XYZ file of C-alpha atoms in Angstrom:
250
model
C -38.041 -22.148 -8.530
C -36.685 -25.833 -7.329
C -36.409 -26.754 -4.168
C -35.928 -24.627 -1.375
C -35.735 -25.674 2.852
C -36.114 -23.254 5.645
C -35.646 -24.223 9.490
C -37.555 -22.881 11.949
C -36.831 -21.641 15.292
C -39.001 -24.438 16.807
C -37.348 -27.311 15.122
C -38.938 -27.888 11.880
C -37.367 -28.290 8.849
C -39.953 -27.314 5.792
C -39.057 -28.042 2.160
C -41.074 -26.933 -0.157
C -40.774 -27.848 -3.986
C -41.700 -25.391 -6.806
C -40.805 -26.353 -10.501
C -43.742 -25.242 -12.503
C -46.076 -26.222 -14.473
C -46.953 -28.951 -12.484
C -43.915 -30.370 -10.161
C -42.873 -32.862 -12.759
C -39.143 -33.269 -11.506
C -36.200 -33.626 -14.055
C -33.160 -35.966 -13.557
C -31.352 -33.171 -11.418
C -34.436 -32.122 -9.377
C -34.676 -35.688 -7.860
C -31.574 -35.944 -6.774
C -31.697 -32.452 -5.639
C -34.870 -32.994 -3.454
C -33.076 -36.114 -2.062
C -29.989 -33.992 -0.862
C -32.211 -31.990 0.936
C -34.222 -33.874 3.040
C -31.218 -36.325 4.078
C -29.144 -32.611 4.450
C -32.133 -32.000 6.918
C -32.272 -35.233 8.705
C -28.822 -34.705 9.660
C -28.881 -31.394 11.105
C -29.396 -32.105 15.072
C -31.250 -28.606 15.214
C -34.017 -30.338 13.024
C -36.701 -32.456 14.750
C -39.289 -33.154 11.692
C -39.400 -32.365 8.319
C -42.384 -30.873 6.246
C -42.473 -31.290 2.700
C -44.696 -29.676 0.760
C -45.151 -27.798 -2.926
C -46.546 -24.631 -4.072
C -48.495 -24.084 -7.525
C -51.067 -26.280 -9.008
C -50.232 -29.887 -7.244
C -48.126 -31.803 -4.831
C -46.471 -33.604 -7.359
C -46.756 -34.876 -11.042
C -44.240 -37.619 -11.015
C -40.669 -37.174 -13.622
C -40.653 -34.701 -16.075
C -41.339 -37.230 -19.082
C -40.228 -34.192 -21.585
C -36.951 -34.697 -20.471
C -36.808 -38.100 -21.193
C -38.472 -38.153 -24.578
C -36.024 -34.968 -25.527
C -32.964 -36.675 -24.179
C -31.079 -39.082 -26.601
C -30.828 -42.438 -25.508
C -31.635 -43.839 -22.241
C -29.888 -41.485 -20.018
C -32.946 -39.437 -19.119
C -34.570 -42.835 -18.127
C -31.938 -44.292 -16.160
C -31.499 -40.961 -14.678
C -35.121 -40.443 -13.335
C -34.952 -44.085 -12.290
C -31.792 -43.745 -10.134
C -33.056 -40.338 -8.817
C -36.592 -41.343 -8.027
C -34.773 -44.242 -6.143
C -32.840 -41.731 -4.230
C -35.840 -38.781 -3.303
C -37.832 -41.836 -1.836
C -35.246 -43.774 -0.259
C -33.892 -40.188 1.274
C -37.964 -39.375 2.880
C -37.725 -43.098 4.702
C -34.615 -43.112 5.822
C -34.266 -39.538 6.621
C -33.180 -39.500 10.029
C -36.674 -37.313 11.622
C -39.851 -37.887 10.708
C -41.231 -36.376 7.458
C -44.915 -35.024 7.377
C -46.213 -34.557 3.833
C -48.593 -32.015 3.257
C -50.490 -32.271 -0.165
C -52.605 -30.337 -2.234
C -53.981 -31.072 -6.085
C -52.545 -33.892 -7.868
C -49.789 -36.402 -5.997
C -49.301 -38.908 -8.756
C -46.358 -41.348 -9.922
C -43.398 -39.534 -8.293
C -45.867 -38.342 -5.491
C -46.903 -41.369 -4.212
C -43.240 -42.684 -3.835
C -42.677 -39.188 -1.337
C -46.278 -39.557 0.249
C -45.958 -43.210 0.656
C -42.662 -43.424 1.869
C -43.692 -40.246 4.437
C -44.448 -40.453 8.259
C -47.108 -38.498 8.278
C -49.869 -37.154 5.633
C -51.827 -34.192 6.199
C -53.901 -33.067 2.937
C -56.328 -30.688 1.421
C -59.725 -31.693 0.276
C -58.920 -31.098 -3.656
C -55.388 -33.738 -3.024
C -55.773 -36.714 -5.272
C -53.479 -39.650 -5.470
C -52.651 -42.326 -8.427
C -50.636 -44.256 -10.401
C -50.716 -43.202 -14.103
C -47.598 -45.771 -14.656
C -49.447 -48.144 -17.009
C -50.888 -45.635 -19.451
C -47.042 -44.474 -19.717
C -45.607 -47.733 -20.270
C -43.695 -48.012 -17.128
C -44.356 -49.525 -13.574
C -43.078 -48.553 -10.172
C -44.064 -46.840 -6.806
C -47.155 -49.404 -6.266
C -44.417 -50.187 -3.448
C -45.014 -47.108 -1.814
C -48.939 -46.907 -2.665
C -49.536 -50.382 -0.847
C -48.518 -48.258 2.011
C -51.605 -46.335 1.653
C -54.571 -48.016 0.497
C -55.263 -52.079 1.247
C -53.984 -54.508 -1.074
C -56.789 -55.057 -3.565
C -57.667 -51.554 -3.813
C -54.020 -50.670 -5.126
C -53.959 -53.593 -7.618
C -57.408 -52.004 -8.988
C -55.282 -48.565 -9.032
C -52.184 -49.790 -10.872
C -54.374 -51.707 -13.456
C -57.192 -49.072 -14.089
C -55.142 -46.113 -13.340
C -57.756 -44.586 -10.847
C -56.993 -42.143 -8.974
C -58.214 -41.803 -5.139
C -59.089 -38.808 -3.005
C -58.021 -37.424 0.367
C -61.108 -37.975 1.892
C -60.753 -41.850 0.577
C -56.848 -41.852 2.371
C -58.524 -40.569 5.462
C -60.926 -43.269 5.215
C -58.007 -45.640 5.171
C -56.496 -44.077 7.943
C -53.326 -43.366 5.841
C -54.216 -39.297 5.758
C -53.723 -37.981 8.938
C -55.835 -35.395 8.303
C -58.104 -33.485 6.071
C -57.529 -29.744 6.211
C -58.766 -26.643 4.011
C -56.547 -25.743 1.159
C -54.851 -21.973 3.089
C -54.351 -24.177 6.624
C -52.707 -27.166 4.727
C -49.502 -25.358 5.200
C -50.169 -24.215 8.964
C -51.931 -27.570 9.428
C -48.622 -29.455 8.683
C -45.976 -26.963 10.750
C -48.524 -27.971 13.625
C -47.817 -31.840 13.657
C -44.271 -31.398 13.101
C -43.776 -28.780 15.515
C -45.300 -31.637 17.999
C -43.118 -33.982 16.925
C -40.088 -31.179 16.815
C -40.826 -30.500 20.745
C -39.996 -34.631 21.629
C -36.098 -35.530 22.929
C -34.551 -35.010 19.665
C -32.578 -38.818 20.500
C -35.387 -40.324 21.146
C -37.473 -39.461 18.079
C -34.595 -40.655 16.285
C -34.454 -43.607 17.621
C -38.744 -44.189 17.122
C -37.778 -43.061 13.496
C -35.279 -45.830 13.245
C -37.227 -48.453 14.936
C -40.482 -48.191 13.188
C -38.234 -48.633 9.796
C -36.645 -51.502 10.948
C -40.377 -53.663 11.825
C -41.193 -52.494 8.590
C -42.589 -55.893 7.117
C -41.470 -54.949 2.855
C -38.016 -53.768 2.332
C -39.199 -51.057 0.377
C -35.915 -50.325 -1.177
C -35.720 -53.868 -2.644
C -39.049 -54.010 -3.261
C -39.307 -50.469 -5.565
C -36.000 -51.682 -6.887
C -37.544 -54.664 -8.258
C -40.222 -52.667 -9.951
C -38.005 -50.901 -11.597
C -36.321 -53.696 -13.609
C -39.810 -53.925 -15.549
C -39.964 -50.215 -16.386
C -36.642 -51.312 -18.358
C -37.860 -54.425 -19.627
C -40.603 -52.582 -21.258
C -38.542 -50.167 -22.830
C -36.587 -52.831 -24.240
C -39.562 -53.838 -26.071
C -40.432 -50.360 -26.915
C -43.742 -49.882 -24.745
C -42.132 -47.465 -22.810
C -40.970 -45.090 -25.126
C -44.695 -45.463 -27.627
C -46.345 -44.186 -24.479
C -44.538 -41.701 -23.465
C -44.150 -40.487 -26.966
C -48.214 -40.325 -26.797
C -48.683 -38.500 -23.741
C -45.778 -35.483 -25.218
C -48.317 -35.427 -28.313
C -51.374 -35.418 -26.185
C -49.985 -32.475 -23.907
C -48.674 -30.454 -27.359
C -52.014 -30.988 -28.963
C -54.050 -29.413 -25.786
C-alpha cells in the first residue's frame, strides 16, 4: 500500500498509488506522492512520468476521515498544504507526466489530472468536483484545464460529474482505452516521449509552463482561502461531518 515508483529500462518513470478503499489520500500521502514525482523529475535517467492507481478508482480526493477524526484544524491545513504540493509537484515536475485513469478521479484527482501533460483513460473514468456538497472549494483551477469555461462552472455548482468519453470530446483525454490496456496504453505515450533528447523535452516541459495563460499555483492558492473561510463559519466542518455519517450508515 501507498505509493510506490518503478523506472523502466526505456525511460519511464511509473508511479502508481494504492491506499485502499478508494485512494482518498491522508495528510502524509500527499506530501508523499509529491516527493515522488518531483524525486522522478529529477532523475536524468527519467524521460516521462506515468501516474496511475490500482483498486477501485484513480482517485477520491483527501481522506476526509482524517480530518473529521483529527482535533482541530491540523488535518485541514494539512490536506490543504499537501494537496498544494502533489499538484504543484505533477506541473512543475521537470518531464512530462501522463495520467492514466480508471473509475472515479474526483476532488484530489482532478488537481493531478488537470495539472498532467497527458491523459489517457478507461471508458468507466469519471471526473468531478464534489467540493460544494463538502463545504469546501478548490481544484476548479485545475478542472478549467479540462472542460470549457461554462461547462466547469455548471460542474462546481451542480456537482456533476463528466465521463471520459465527454474529456475526449473536449480534446483534454488523449485517449480512450479498455480498462486491462489503460496501463500498457499509458507506458506507450510515455515511452514516446521517454525516446526524445532528454534536454530538449525538458526544455518543451518548461516552456509550455511558462505560456501558460493562469498561474495555477496562485490561482488554486486563492481557492483555497475560501475552503478556510467556510470553515470559519462552520460549513465546512457540518458537511463533512454529513458525508462521515452518510458513509457509516451505508
Amino acid at each position: 500500500m501507498g505509493i510506490s515508483t518503478t523506472t523502466h529500462p526505456d525511460g519511464v518513470a511509473e508511479i502508481v498509488v494504492n491506499a485502499p478503499p478508494v485512494n482518498a489520500l491522508a495528510v502524509a500521502g500527499w506530501f508523499e506522492l509529491a516527493d515522488a514525482v518531483l524525486a522522478a523529475g529529477r532523475d536524468p535517467a527519467v524521460g516521462a512520468v506515468v501516474l496511475r492507481a490500482e483498486g477501485r478508482g484513480f482517485n477520491a480526493g483527501v481522506d476526509i476521515k482524517e480530518m473529521q477524526e483529527t482535533e482541530g484544524h491540523a488535518a485541514l491545513v494539512g490536506a490543504n498544504r499537501g494537496c498544494f504540493a502533489a499538484f504543484a509537484a505533477v506541473y512543475e515536475c521537470e518531464v512530462p507526466v501522463v495520467a492514466a485513469v480508471h473509475g472515479f478521479c474526483l476532488g484530489g484527482g482532478v488537481g493531478l489530472v488537470g495539472n498532467a501533460d497527458v491523459v489517457v483513460a478507461s471508458p468507466d473514468a469519471y471526473f468531478g468536483l464534489p467540493e460544494v456538497d463538502r463545504g469546501a472549494l478548490g481544484a476548479a483551477t485545475h478542472l478549467a484545464r479540462l472542460v470549457p469555461q461554462h461547462l466547469m462552472r455548471a460542474m462546481v455548482y451542480t456537482c456533476r460529474n463528466v465521463t471520459a468519453a465527454e474529456l475526449h470530446r473536449h480534446g483534454s483525454v488523449l485517449e480512450v482505452v479498455p480498462a486491462e490496456a489503460l496501463r500498457d496504453a499509458a507506458l506507450e505515450v510515455a515511452g514516446s516521449i521517454a525516446a526524445k533528447d532528454r534536454y530538449v523535452i525538458r526544455r518543451a516541459k518548461e516552456s509550455l509552463n511558462g505560456i501558460d495563460p493562469v498561474d495555477v499555483r496562485r490561482s488554486y492558492r486563492y481557492e483555497q482561502g475560501f475552503t478556510f473561510e467556510l470553515n470559519l463559519v462552520g460549513a465546512g466542518d457540518a458537511h463533512r461531518e454529513a458525508f462521515v455519517r452518510r458513509g457509516a450508515a451505508g
